[in-house]
XYZ file of N, CA, C and O in Angstrom:
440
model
N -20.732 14.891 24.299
C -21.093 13.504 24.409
C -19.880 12.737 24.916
O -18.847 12.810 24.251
N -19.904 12.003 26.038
C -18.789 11.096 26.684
C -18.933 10.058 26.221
O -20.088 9.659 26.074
N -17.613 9.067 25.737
C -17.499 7.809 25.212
C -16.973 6.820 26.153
O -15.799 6.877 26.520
N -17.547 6.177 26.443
C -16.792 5.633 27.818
C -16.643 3.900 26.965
O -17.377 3.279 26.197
N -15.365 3.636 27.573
C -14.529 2.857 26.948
C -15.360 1.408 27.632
O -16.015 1.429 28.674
N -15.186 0.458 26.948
C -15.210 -0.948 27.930
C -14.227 -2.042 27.172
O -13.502 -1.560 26.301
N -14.132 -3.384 27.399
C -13.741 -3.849 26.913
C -13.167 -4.262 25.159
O -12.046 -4.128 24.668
N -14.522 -4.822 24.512
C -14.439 -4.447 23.010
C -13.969 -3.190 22.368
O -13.376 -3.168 21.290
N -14.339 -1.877 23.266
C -13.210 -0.824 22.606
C -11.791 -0.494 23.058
O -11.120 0.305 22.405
N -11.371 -1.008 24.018
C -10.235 -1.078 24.692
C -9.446 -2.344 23.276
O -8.415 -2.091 22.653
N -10.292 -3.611 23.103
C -9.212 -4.589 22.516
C -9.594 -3.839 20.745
O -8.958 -4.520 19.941
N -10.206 -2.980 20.176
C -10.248 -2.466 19.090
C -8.813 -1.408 19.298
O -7.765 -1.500 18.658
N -9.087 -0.552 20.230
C -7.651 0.358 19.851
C -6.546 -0.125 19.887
O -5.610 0.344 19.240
N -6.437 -1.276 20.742
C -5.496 -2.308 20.594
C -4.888 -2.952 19.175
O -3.718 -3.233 18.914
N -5.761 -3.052 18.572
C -5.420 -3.596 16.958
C -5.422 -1.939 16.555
O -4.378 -1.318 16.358
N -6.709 -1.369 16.473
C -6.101 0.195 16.151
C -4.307 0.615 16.335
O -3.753 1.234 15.426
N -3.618 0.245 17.458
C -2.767 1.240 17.382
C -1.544 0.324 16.997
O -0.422 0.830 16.952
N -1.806 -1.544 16.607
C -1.040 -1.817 15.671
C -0.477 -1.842 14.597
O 0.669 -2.125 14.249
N -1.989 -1.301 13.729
C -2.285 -1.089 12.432
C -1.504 0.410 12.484
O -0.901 0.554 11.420
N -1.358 1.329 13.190
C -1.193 2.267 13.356
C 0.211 2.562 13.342
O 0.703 3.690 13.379
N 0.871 1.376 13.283
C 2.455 1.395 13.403
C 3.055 0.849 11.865
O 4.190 0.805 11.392
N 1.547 0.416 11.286
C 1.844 0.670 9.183
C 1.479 2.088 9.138
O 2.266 3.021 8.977
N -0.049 2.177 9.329
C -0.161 3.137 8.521
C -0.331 4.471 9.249
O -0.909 4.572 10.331
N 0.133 5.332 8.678
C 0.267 6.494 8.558
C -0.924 8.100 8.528
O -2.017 7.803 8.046
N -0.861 8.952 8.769
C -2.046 9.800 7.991
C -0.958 10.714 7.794
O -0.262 10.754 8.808
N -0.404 11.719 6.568
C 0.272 12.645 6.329
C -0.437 13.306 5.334
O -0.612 12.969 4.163
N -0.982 14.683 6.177
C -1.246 16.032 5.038
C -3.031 15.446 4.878
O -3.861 15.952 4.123
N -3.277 14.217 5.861
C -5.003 14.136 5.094
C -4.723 12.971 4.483
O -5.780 12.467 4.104
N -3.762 12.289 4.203
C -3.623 11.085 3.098
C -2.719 10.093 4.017
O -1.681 10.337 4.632
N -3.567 8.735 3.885
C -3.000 7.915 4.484
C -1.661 7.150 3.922
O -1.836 7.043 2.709
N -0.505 6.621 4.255
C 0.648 6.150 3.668
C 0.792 5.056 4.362
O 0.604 4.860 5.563
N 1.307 4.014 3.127
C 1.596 2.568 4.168
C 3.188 2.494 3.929
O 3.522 3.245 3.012
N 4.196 1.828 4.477
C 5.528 1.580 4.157
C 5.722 0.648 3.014
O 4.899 -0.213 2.704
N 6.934 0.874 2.359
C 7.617 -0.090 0.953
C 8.431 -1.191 2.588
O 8.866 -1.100 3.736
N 8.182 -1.971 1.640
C 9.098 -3.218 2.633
C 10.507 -2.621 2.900
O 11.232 -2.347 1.944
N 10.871 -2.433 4.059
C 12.122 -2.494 4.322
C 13.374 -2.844 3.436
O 13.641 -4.015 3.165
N 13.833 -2.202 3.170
C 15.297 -2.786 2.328
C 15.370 -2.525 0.833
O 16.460 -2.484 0.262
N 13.963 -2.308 0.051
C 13.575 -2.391 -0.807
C 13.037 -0.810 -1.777
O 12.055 -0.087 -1.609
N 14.056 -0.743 -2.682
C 13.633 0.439 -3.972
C 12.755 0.227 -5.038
O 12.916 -0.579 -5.954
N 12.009 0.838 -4.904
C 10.135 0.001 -5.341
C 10.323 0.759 -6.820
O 10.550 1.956 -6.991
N 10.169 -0.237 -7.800
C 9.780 0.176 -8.686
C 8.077 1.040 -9.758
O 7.258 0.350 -10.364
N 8.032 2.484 -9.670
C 7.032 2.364 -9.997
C 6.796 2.322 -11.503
O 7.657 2.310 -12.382
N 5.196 2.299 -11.667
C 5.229 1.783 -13.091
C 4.118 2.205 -13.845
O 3.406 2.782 -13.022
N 3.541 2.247 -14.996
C 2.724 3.243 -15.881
C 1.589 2.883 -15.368
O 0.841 3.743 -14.902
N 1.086 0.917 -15.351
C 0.283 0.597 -15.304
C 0.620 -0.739 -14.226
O 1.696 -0.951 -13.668
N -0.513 -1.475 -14.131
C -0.422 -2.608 -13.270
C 0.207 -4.123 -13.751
O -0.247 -5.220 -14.079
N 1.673 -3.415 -13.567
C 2.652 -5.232 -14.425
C 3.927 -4.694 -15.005
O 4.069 -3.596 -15.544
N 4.578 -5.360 -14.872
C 5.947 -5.036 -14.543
C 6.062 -4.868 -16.476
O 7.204 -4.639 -16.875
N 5.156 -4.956 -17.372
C 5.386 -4.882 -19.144
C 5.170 -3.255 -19.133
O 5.422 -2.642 -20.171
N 4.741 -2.598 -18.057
C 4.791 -1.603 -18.236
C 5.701 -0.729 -17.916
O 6.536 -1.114 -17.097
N 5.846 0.973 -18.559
C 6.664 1.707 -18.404
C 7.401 2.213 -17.343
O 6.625 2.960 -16.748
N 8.676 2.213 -16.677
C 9.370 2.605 -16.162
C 8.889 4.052 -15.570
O 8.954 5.013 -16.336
N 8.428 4.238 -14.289
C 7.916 6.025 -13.960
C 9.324 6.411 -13.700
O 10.159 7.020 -14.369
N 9.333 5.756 -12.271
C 10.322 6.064 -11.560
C 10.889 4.897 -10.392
O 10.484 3.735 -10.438
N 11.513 5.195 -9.730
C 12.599 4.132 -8.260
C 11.766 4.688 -7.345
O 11.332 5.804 -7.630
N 11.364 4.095 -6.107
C 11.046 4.759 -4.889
C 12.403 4.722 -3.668
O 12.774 3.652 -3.183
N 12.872 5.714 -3.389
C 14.127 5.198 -2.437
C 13.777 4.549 -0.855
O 12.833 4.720 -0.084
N 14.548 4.043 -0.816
C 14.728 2.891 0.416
C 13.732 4.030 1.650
O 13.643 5.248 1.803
N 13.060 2.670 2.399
C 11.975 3.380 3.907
C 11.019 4.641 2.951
O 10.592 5.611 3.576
N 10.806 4.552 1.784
C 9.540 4.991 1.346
C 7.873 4.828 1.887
O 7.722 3.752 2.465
N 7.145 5.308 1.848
C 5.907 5.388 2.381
C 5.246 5.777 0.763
O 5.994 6.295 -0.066
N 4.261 5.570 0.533
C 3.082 5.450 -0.084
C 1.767 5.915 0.052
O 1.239 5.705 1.144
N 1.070 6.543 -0.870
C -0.513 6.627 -0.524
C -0.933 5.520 -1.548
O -0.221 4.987 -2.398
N -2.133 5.318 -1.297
C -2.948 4.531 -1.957
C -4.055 4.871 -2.675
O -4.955 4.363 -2.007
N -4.617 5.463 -3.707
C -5.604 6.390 -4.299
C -6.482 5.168 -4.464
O -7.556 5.225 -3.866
N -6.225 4.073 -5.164
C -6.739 2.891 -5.621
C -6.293 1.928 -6.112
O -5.160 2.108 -6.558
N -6.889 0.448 -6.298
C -6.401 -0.926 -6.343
C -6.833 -1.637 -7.485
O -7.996 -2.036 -7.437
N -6.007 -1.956 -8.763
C -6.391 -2.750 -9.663
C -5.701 -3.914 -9.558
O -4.551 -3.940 -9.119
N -6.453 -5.153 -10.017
C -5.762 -6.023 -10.134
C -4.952 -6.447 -11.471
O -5.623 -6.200 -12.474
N -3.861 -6.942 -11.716
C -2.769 -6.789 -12.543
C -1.385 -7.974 -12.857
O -1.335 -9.082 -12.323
N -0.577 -7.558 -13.608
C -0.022 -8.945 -13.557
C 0.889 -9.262 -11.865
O 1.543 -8.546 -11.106
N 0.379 -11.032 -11.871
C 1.015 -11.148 -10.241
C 2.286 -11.437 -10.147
O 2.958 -11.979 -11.024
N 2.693 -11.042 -8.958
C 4.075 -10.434 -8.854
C 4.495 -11.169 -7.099
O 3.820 -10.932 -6.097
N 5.175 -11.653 -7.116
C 6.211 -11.888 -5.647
C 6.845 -10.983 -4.935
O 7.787 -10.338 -5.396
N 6.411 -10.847 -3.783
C 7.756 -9.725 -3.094
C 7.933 -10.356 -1.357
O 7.717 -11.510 -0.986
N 8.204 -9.655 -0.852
C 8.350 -9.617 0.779
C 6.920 -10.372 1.235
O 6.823 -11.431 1.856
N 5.877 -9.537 0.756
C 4.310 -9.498 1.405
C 3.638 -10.288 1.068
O 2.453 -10.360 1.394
N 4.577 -11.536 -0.101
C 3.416 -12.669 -0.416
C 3.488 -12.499 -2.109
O 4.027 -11.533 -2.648
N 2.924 -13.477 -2.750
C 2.373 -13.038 -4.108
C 1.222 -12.435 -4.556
O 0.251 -13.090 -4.180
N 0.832 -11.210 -5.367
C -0.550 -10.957 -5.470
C -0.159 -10.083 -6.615
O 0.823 -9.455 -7.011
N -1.651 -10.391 -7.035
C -2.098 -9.543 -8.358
C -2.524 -8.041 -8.212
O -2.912 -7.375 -9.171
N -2.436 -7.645 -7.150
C -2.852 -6.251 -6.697
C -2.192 -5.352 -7.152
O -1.120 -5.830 -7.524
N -2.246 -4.113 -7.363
C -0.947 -3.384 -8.071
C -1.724 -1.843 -7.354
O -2.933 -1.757 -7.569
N -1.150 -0.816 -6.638
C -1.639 0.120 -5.936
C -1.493 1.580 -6.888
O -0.509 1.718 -7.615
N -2.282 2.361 -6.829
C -2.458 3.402 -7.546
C -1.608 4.128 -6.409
O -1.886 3.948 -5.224
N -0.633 4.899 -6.785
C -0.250 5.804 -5.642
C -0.301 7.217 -6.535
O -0.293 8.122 -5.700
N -0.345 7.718 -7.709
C -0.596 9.148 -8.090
C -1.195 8.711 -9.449
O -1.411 7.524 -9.693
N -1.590 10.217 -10.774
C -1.807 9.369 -12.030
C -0.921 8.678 -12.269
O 0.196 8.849 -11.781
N -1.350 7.326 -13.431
C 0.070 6.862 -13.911
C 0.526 6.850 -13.321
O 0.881 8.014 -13.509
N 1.268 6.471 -12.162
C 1.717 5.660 -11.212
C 1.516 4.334 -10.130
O 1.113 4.513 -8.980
N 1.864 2.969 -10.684
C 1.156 1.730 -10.036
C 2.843 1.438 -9.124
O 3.963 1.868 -9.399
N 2.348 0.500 -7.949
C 3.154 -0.166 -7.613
C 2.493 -1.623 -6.804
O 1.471 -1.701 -6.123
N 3.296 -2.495 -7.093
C 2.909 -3.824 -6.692
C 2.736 -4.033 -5.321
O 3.487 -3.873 -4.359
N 1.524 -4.445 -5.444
C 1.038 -4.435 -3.466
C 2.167 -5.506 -3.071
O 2.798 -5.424 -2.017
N 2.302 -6.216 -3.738
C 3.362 -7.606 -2.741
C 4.595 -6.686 -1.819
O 4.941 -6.908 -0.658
N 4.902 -6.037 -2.376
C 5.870 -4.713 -2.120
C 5.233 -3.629 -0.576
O 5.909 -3.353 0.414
N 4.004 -3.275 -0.801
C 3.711 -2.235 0.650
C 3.077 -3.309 1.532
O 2.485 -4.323 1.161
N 3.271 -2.968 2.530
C 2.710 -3.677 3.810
C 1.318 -2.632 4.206
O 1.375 -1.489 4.657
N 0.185 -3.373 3.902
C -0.914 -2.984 3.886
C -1.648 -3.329 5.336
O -2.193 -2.509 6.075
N -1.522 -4.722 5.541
C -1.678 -5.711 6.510
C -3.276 -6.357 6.358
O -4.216 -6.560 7.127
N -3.059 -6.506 5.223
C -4.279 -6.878 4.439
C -3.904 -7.751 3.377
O -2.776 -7.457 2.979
N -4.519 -8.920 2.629
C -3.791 -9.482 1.478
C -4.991 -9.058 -0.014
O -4.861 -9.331 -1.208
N -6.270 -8.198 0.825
C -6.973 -7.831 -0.150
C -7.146 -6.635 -0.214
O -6.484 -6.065 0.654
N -7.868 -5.797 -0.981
C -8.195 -4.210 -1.153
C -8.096 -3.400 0.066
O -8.387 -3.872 1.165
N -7.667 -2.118 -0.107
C -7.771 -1.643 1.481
C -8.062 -0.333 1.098
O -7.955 0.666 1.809
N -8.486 -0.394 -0.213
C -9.154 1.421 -0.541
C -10.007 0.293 -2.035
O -10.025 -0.859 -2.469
N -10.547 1.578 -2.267
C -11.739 1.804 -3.619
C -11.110 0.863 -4.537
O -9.915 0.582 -4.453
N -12.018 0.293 -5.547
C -10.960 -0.275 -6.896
C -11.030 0.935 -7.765
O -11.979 1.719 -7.769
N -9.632 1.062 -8.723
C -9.775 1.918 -9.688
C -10.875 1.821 -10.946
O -11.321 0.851 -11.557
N -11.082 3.071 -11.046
C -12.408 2.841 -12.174
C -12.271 2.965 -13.390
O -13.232 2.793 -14.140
């Protein structure tokens, strides 16, 4: 089957291959970047009252499993209550990844 391009899909890959310069696909799993400059704290649950996991080191990338909302938090990307599932027990504050979105961009956690 031939796909022949016209306009509207020409200016879609266009945003396609901006978006494409966040995100990532590695191994099957998509990854967005930690803001530049920045050692991301991760955390048990969604809010900084929670437990200490671990540091993410500087030019980190991310997956995103799922999105709860949580206590809101300031970073680079704006303020938001979003907090990103990146493994079990492991949250990190969306204000922090550059999604290029200011709302959900996967499943909510259940």
């Amino acid at each position: 089957m031939a796909i022949e391009e016209t306009a509207e899909t020409a200016a879609t890959t266009g945003a396609a291959d901006a978006v494409a310069d966040t995100v990532e696909t590695t191994a099957g799993a998509i990854t967005y970047p930690v803001a530049p400059g920045y050692q991301l704290n991760v955390r048990s649950g969604p809010g900084t009252n929670h437990r200490l996991v671990k540091v993410l080191p500087y030019n980190s990338r991310v997956p995103i499993r799922c999105q709860r909302h949580g206590q809101k938090v300031s970073g680079p990307y704006g303020t938001s209550d979003i907090w990103d599932n990146i493994a079990p027990g492991q949250y990190v504050s969306d204000a922090y990844v550059r999604t290029g979105s200011d709302g959900f961009v996967t499943v909510p956690c259940g």
